[in-house]
């Protein structure tokens, strides 16, 4: 359903909540993209801070261990 809202209203992310005040609907959107997996911007920022690909993958995909 949130992916449909995203497409229908041209929202920047599927991470969205809606609020109805009796007159209008307000959408609150967090982040960009589909809200699943790794953020390319966040991964780049981590790399620029000196983290390697293993750190980045293990940060975004919790519960995994890269060997």
PDB file of N, CA and C in Angstrom:
ATOM      1  N   UNK A   1       0.789  -1.211   0.000  1.00  0.00           N
ATOM      2  CA  UNK A   1       0.000   0.000   0.000  1.00  0.00           C
ATOM      3  C   UNK A   1       0.834   1.281   0.000  1.00  0.00           C
ATOM      4  N   UNK A   2       1.960   1.314   0.750  1.00  0.00           N
ATOM      5  CA  UNK A   2       2.752   2.539   0.764  1.00  0.00           C
ATOM      6  C   UNK A   2       3.442   2.774  -0.575  1.00  0.00           C
ATOM      7  N   UNK A   3       3.805   1.695  -1.267  1.00  0.00           N
ATOM      8  CA  UNK A   3       4.406   1.860  -2.591  1.00  0.00           C
ATOM      9  C   UNK A   3       3.396   2.475  -3.549  1.00  0.00           C
ATOM     10  N   UNK A   4       2.125   2.109  -3.393  1.00  0.00           N
ATOM     11  CA  UNK A   4       1.071   2.686  -4.224  1.00  0.00           C
ATOM     12  C   UNK A   4       0.904   4.170  -3.923  1.00  0.00           C
ATOM     13  N   UNK A   5       0.903   4.538  -2.644  1.00  0.00           N
ATOM     14  CA  UNK A   5       0.834   5.956  -2.261  1.00  0.00           C
ATOM     15  C   UNK A   5       2.011   6.726  -2.834  1.00  0.00           C
ATOM     16  N   UNK A   6       3.189   6.108  -2.737  1.00  0.00           N
ATOM     17  CA  UNK A   6       4.387   6.767  -3.249  1.00  0.00           C
ATOM     18  C   UNK A   6       4.239   7.086  -4.733  1.00  0.00           C
ATOM     19  N   UNK A   7       3.801   6.106  -5.498  1.00  0.00           N
ATOM     20  CA  UNK A   7       3.638   6.298  -6.934  1.00  0.00           C
ATOM     21  C   UNK A   7       2.519   7.275  -7.250  1.00  0.00           C
ATOM     22  N   UNK A   8       1.379   7.097  -6.605  1.00  0.00           N
ATOM     23  CA  UNK A   8       0.206   7.906  -6.877  1.00  0.00           C
ATOM     24  C   UNK A   8       0.445   9.404  -6.617  1.00  0.00           C
ATOM     25  N   UNK A   9       1.123   9.703  -5.512  1.00  0.00           N
ATOM     26  CA  UNK A   9       1.327  11.101  -5.128  1.00  0.00           C
ATOM     27  C   UNK A   9       2.733  11.619  -5.419  1.00  0.00           C
ATOM     28  N   UNK A  10       3.577  10.792  -6.040  1.00  0.00           N
ATOM     29  CA  UNK A  10       4.928  11.228  -6.373  1.00  0.00           C
ATOM     30  C   UNK A  10       5.785  11.498  -5.158  1.00  0.00           C
ATOM     31  N   UNK A  11       5.602  10.699  -4.102  1.00  0.00           N
ATOM     32  CA  UNK A  11       6.380  10.885  -2.881  1.00  0.00           C
ATOM     33  C   UNK A  11       7.790  10.349  -3.079  1.00  0.00           C
ATOM     34  N   UNK A  12       8.751  10.892  -2.350  1.00  0.00           N
ATOM     35  CA  UNK A  12      10.149  10.517  -2.547  1.00  0.00           C
ATOM     36  C   UNK A  12      10.513   9.196  -1.885  1.00  0.00           C
ATOM     37  N   UNK A  13       9.634   8.649  -1.045  1.00  0.00           N
ATOM     38  CA  UNK A  13       9.953   7.434  -0.310  1.00  0.00           C
ATOM     39  C   UNK A  13       8.692   6.640  -0.023  1.00  0.00           C
ATOM     40  N   UNK A  14       8.865   5.347   0.194  1.00  0.00           N
ATOM     41  CA  UNK A  14       7.754   4.493   0.616  1.00  0.00           C
ATOM     42  C   UNK A  14       7.605   4.515   2.138  1.00  0.00           C
ATOM     43  N   UNK A  15       8.528   5.171   2.834  1.00  0.00           N
ATOM     44  CA  UNK A  15       8.443   5.314   4.274  1.00  0.00           C
ATOM     45  C   UNK A  15       7.571   6.531   4.569  1.00  0.00           C
ATOM     46  N   UNK A  16       6.265   6.290   4.653  1.00  0.00           N
ATOM     47  CA  UNK A  16       5.316   7.398   4.731  1.00  0.00           C
ATOM     48  C   UNK A  16       4.203   7.087   5.734  1.00  0.00           C
ATOM     49  N   UNK A  17       3.762   8.118   6.442  1.00  0.00           N
ATOM     50  CA  UNK A  17       2.567   8.016   7.271  1.00  0.00           C
ATOM     51  C   UNK A  17       1.617   9.130   6.835  1.00  0.00           C
ATOM     52  N   UNK A  18       0.347   8.921   7.098  1.00  0.00           N
ATOM     53  CA  UNK A  18      -0.659   9.913   6.705  1.00  0.00           C
ATOM     54  C   UNK A  18      -1.473  10.310   7.923  1.00  0.00           C
ATOM     55  N   UNK A  19      -1.927  11.547   7.916  1.00  0.00           N
ATOM     56  CA  UNK A  19      -2.731  12.076   9.019  1.00  0.00           C
ATOM     57  C   UNK A  19      -3.923  12.834   8.435  1.00  0.00           C
ATOM     58  N   UNK A  20      -5.105  12.538   8.922  1.00  0.00           N
ATOM     59  CA  UNK A  20      -6.336  13.190   8.485  1.00  0.00           C
ATOM     60  C   UNK A  20      -6.835  14.062   9.623  1.00  0.00           C
ATOM     61  N   UNK A  21      -7.045  15.358   9.378  1.00  0.00           N
ATOM     62  CA  UNK A  21      -7.496  16.271  10.428  1.00  0.00           C
ATOM     63  C   UNK A  21      -8.967  16.659  10.284  1.00  0.00           C
ATOM     64  N   UNK A  22      -9.689  15.943   9.427  1.00  0.00           N
ATOM     65  CA  UNK A  22     -11.089  16.254   9.194  1.00  0.00           C
ATOM     66  C   UNK A  22     -11.312  17.109   7.961  1.00  0.00           C
ATOM     67  N   UNK A  23     -10.263  17.763   7.488  1.00  0.00           N
ATOM     68  CA  UNK A  23     -10.349  18.617   6.304  1.00  0.00           C
ATOM     69  C   UNK A  23      -9.342  18.218   5.227  1.00  0.00           C
ATOM     70  N   UNK A  24      -8.175  17.813   5.672  1.00  0.00           N
ATOM     71  CA  UNK A  24      -7.123  17.491   4.704  1.00  0.00           C
ATOM     72  C   UNK A  24      -6.268  16.329   5.185  1.00  0.00           C
ATOM     73  N   UNK A  25      -5.571  15.715   4.254  1.00  0.00           N
ATOM     74  CA  UNK A  25      -4.640  14.634   4.559  1.00  0.00           C
ATOM     75  C   UNK A  25      -3.234  15.200   4.443  1.00  0.00           C
ATOM     76  N   UNK A  26      -2.418  14.890   5.427  1.00  0.00           N
ATOM     77  CA  UNK A  26      -1.012  15.285   5.390  1.00  0.00           C
ATOM     78  C   UNK A  26      -0.159  14.026   5.347  1.00  0.00           C
ATOM     79  N   UNK A  27       0.825  14.036   4.456  1.00  0.00           N
ATOM     80  CA  UNK A  27       1.762  12.929   4.354  1.00  0.00           C
ATOM     81  C   UNK A  27       3.084  13.346   4.986  1.00  0.00           C
ATOM     82  N   UNK A  28       3.633  12.462   5.785  1.00  0.00           N
ATOM     83  CA  UNK A  28       4.941  12.664   6.384  1.00  0.00           C
ATOM     84  C   UNK A  28       5.863  11.597   5.803  1.00  0.00           C
ATOM     85  N   UNK A  29       6.872  12.051   5.083  1.00  0.00           N
ATOM     86  CA  UNK A  29       7.755  11.152   4.353  1.00  0.00           C
ATOM     87  C   UNK A  29       9.144  11.201   4.967  1.00  0.00           C
ATOM     88  N   UNK A  30       9.727  10.030   5.174  1.00  0.00           N
ATOM     89  CA  UNK A  30      11.064   9.926   5.738  1.00  0.00           C
ATOM     90  C   UNK A  30      11.987   9.268   4.728  1.00  0.00           C
ATOM     91  N   UNK A  31      13.104   9.888   4.458  1.00  0.00           N
ATOM     92  CA  UNK A  31      14.118   9.294   3.593  1.00  0.00           C
ATOM     93  C   UNK A  31      13.767   9.329   2.128  1.00  0.00           C
ATOM     94  N   UNK A  32      14.483   8.495   1.397  1.00  0.00           N
ATOM     95  CA  UNK A  32      14.307   8.377  -0.038  1.00  0.00           C
ATOM     96  C   UNK A  32      14.273   6.896  -0.388  1.00  0.00           C
ATOM     97  N   UNK A  33      13.631   6.568  -1.497  1.00  0.00           N
ATOM     98  CA  UNK A  33      13.642   5.187  -1.980  1.00  0.00           C
ATOM     99  C   UNK A  33      12.560   4.323  -1.383  1.00  0.00           C
ATOM    100  N   UNK A  34      12.801   3.032  -1.430  1.00  0.00           N
ATOM    101  CA  UNK A  34      11.795   2.055  -1.026  1.00  0.00           C
ATOM    102  C   UNK A  34      11.853   1.691   0.441  1.00  0.00           C
ATOM    103  N   UNK A  35      12.898   2.116   1.136  1.00  0.00           N
ATOM    104  CA  UNK A  35      12.999   1.857   2.568  1.00  0.00           C
ATOM    105  C   UNK A  35      13.496   0.476   2.921  1.00  0.00           C
ATOM    106  N   UNK A  36      14.026  -0.243   1.971  1.00  0.00           N
ATOM    107  CA  UNK A  36      14.544  -1.590   2.204  1.00  0.00           C
ATOM    108  C   UNK A  36      15.955  -1.658   1.671  1.00  0.00           C
ATOM    109  N   UNK A  37      16.855  -2.226   2.449  1.00  0.00           N
ATOM    110  CA  UNK A  37      18.208  -2.435   1.947  1.00  0.00           C
ATOM    111  C   UNK A  37      19.147  -1.290   2.241  1.00  0.00           C
ATOM    112  N   UNK A  38      20.127  -1.127   1.361  1.00  0.00           N
ATOM    113  CA  UNK A  38      21.233  -0.219   1.602  1.00  0.00           C
ATOM    114  C   UNK A  38      21.039   1.124   0.899  1.00  0.00           C
ATOM    115  N   UNK A  39      21.271   2.181   1.626  1.00  0.00           N
ATOM    116  CA  UNK A  39      21.231   3.531   1.074  1.00  0.00           C
ATOM    117  C   UNK A  39      22.550   3.823   0.373  1.00  0.00           C
ATOM    118  N   UNK A  40      22.483   4.183  -0.897  1.00  0.00           N
ATOM    119  CA  UNK A  40      23.727   4.495  -1.607  1.00  0.00           C
ATOM    120  C   UNK A  40      24.410   5.726  -1.023  1.00  0.00           C
ATOM    121  N   UNK A  41      23.628   6.670  -0.531  1.00  0.00           N
ATOM    122  CA  UNK A  41      24.207   7.873   0.062  1.00  0.00           C
ATOM    123  C   UNK A  41      24.836   7.570   1.423  1.00  0.00           C
ATOM    124  N   UNK A  42      24.150   6.767   2.200  1.00  0.00           N
ATOM    125  CA  UNK A  42      24.698   6.376   3.499  1.00  0.00           C
ATOM    126  C   UNK A  42      25.941   5.526   3.358  1.00  0.00           C
ATOM    127  N   UNK A  43      25.931   4.609   2.405  1.00  0.00           N
ATOM    128  CA  UNK A  43      27.098   3.755   2.168  1.00  0.00           C
ATOM    129  C   UNK A  43      28.292   4.597   1.724  1.00  0.00           C
ATOM    130  N   UNK A  44      28.039   5.561   0.865  1.00  0.00           N
ATOM    131  CA  UNK A  44      29.130   6.437   0.407  1.00  0.00           C
ATOM    132  C   UNK A  44      29.697   7.238   1.574  1.00  0.00           C
ATOM    133  N   UNK A  45      28.810   7.767   2.415  1.00  0.00           N
ATOM    134  CA  UNK A  45      29.277   8.539   3.571  1.00  0.00           C
ATOM    135  C   UNK A  45      30.128   7.666   4.498  1.00  0.00           C
ATOM    136  N   UNK A  46      29.701   6.429   4.703  1.00  0.00           N
ATOM    137  CA  UNK A  46      30.491   5.517   5.534  1.00  0.00           C
ATOM    138  C   UNK A  46      31.862   5.264   4.907  1.00  0.00           C
ATOM    139  N   UNK A  47      31.892   5.056   3.586  1.00  0.00           N
ATOM    140  CA  UNK A  47      33.161   4.822   2.885  1.00  0.00           C
ATOM    141  C   UNK A  47      34.080   6.035   3.015  1.00  0.00           C
ATOM    142  N   UNK A  48      33.499   7.231   2.903  1.00  0.00           N
ATOM    143  CA  UNK A  48      34.297   8.457   3.032  1.00  0.00           C
ATOM    144  C   UNK A  48      34.847   8.631   4.449  1.00  0.00           C
ATOM    145  N   UNK A  49      34.195   7.997   5.433  1.00  0.00           N
ATOM    146  CA  UNK A  49      34.666   8.046   6.815  1.00  0.00           C
ATOM    147  C   UNK A  49      35.685   6.947   7.107  1.00  0.00           C
ATOM    148  N   UNK A  50      35.999   6.145   6.075  1.00  0.00           N
ATOM    149  CA  UNK A  50      37.028   5.125   6.245  1.00  0.00           C
ATOM    150  C   UNK A  50      36.526   3.703   6.432  1.00  0.00           C
ATOM    151  N   UNK A  51      35.230   3.491   6.418  1.00  0.00           N
ATOM    152  CA  UNK A  51      34.694   2.134   6.558  1.00  0.00           C
ATOM    153  C   UNK A  51      34.899   1.368   5.255  1.00  0.00           C
ATOM    154  N   UNK A  52      35.155   0.063   5.375  1.00  0.00           N
ATOM    155  CA  UNK A  52      35.309  -0.749   4.170  1.00  0.00           C
ATOM    156  C   UNK A  52      33.973  -1.406   3.812  1.00  0.00           C
ATOM    157  N   UNK A  53      33.967  -2.140   2.710  1.00  0.00           N
ATOM    158  CA  UNK A  53      32.718  -2.734   2.235  1.00  0.00           C
ATOM    159  C   UNK A  53      32.127  -3.723   3.225  1.00  0.00           C
ATOM    160  N   UNK A  54      32.976  -4.401   4.001  1.00  0.00           N
ATOM    161  CA  UNK A  54      32.459  -5.355   4.985  1.00  0.00           C
ATOM    162  C   UNK A  54      31.695  -4.614   6.078  1.00  0.00           C
ATOM    163  N   UNK A  55      32.265  -3.539   6.595  1.00  0.00           N
ATOM    164  CA  UNK A  55      31.575  -2.727   7.608  1.00  0.00           C
ATOM    165  C   UNK A  55      30.226  -2.247   7.090  1.00  0.00           C
ATOM    166  N   UNK A  56      30.231  -1.770   5.852  1.00  0.00           N
ATOM    167  CA  UNK A  56      29.018  -1.197   5.271  1.00  0.00           C
ATOM    168  C   UNK A  56      27.941  -2.260   5.090  1.00  0.00           C
ATOM    169  N   UNK A  57      28.308  -3.400   4.520  1.00  0.00           N
ATOM    170  CA  UNK A  57      27.324  -4.473   4.325  1.00  0.00           C
ATOM    171  C   UNK A  57      26.760  -4.966   5.648  1.00  0.00           C
ATOM    172  N   UNK A  58      27.629  -5.151   6.639  1.00  0.00           N
ATOM    173  CA  UNK A  58      27.155  -5.645   7.939  1.00  0.00           C
ATOM    174  C   UNK A  58      26.320  -4.601   8.683  1.00  0.00           C
ATOM    175  N   UNK A  59      26.523  -3.322   8.399  1.00  0.00           N
ATOM    176  CA  UNK A  59      25.704  -2.276   8.998  1.00  0.00           C
ATOM    177  C   UNK A  59      24.290  -2.298   8.419  1.00  0.00           C
ATOM    178  N   UNK A  60      24.183  -2.362   7.093  1.00  0.00           N
ATOM    179  CA  UNK A  60      22.873  -2.288   6.448  1.00  0.00           C
ATOM    180  C   UNK A  60      22.093  -3.591   6.481  1.00  0.00           C
ATOM    181  N   UNK A  61      22.774  -4.700   6.486  1.00  0.00           N
ATOM    182  CA  UNK A  61      22.104  -6.007   6.479  1.00  0.00           C
ATOM    183  C   UNK A  61      22.400  -6.686   7.811  1.00  0.00           C
ATOM    184  N   UNK A  62      21.649  -6.272   8.824  1.00  0.00           N
ATOM    185  CA  UNK A  62      21.891  -6.740  10.182  1.00  0.00           C
ATOM    186  C   UNK A  62      21.711  -8.246  10.277  1.00  0.00           C
ATOM    187  N   UNK A  63      22.540  -8.824  11.130  1.00  0.00           N
ATOM    188  CA  UNK A  63      22.465 -10.270  11.346  1.00  0.00           C
ATOM    189  C   UNK A  63      23.321 -11.071  10.381  1.00  0.00           C
ATOM    190  N   UNK A  64      24.048 -10.414   9.471  1.00  0.00           N
ATOM    191  CA  UNK A  64      24.914 -11.143   8.563  1.00  0.00           C
ATOM    192  C   UNK A  64      26.359 -10.957   8.977  1.00  0.00           C
ATOM    193  N   UNK A  65      27.195 -11.836   8.499  1.00  0.00           N
ATOM    194  CA  UNK A  65      28.640 -11.698   8.702  1.00  0.00           C
ATOM    195  C   UNK A  65      29.308 -12.003   7.375  1.00  0.00           C
ATOM    196  N   UNK A  66      30.073 -11.070   6.877  1.00  0.00           N
ATOM    197  CA  UNK A  66      30.791 -11.246   5.611  1.00  0.00           C
ATOM    198  C   UNK A  66      32.095 -11.952   5.902  1.00  0.00           C
ATOM    199  N   UNK A  67      32.361 -13.016   5.157  1.00  0.00           N
ATOM    200  CA  UNK A  67      33.608 -13.774   5.344  1.00  0.00           C
ATOM    201  C   UNK A  67      34.412 -13.780   4.084  1.00  0.00           C
TER     202      UNK A  67
END
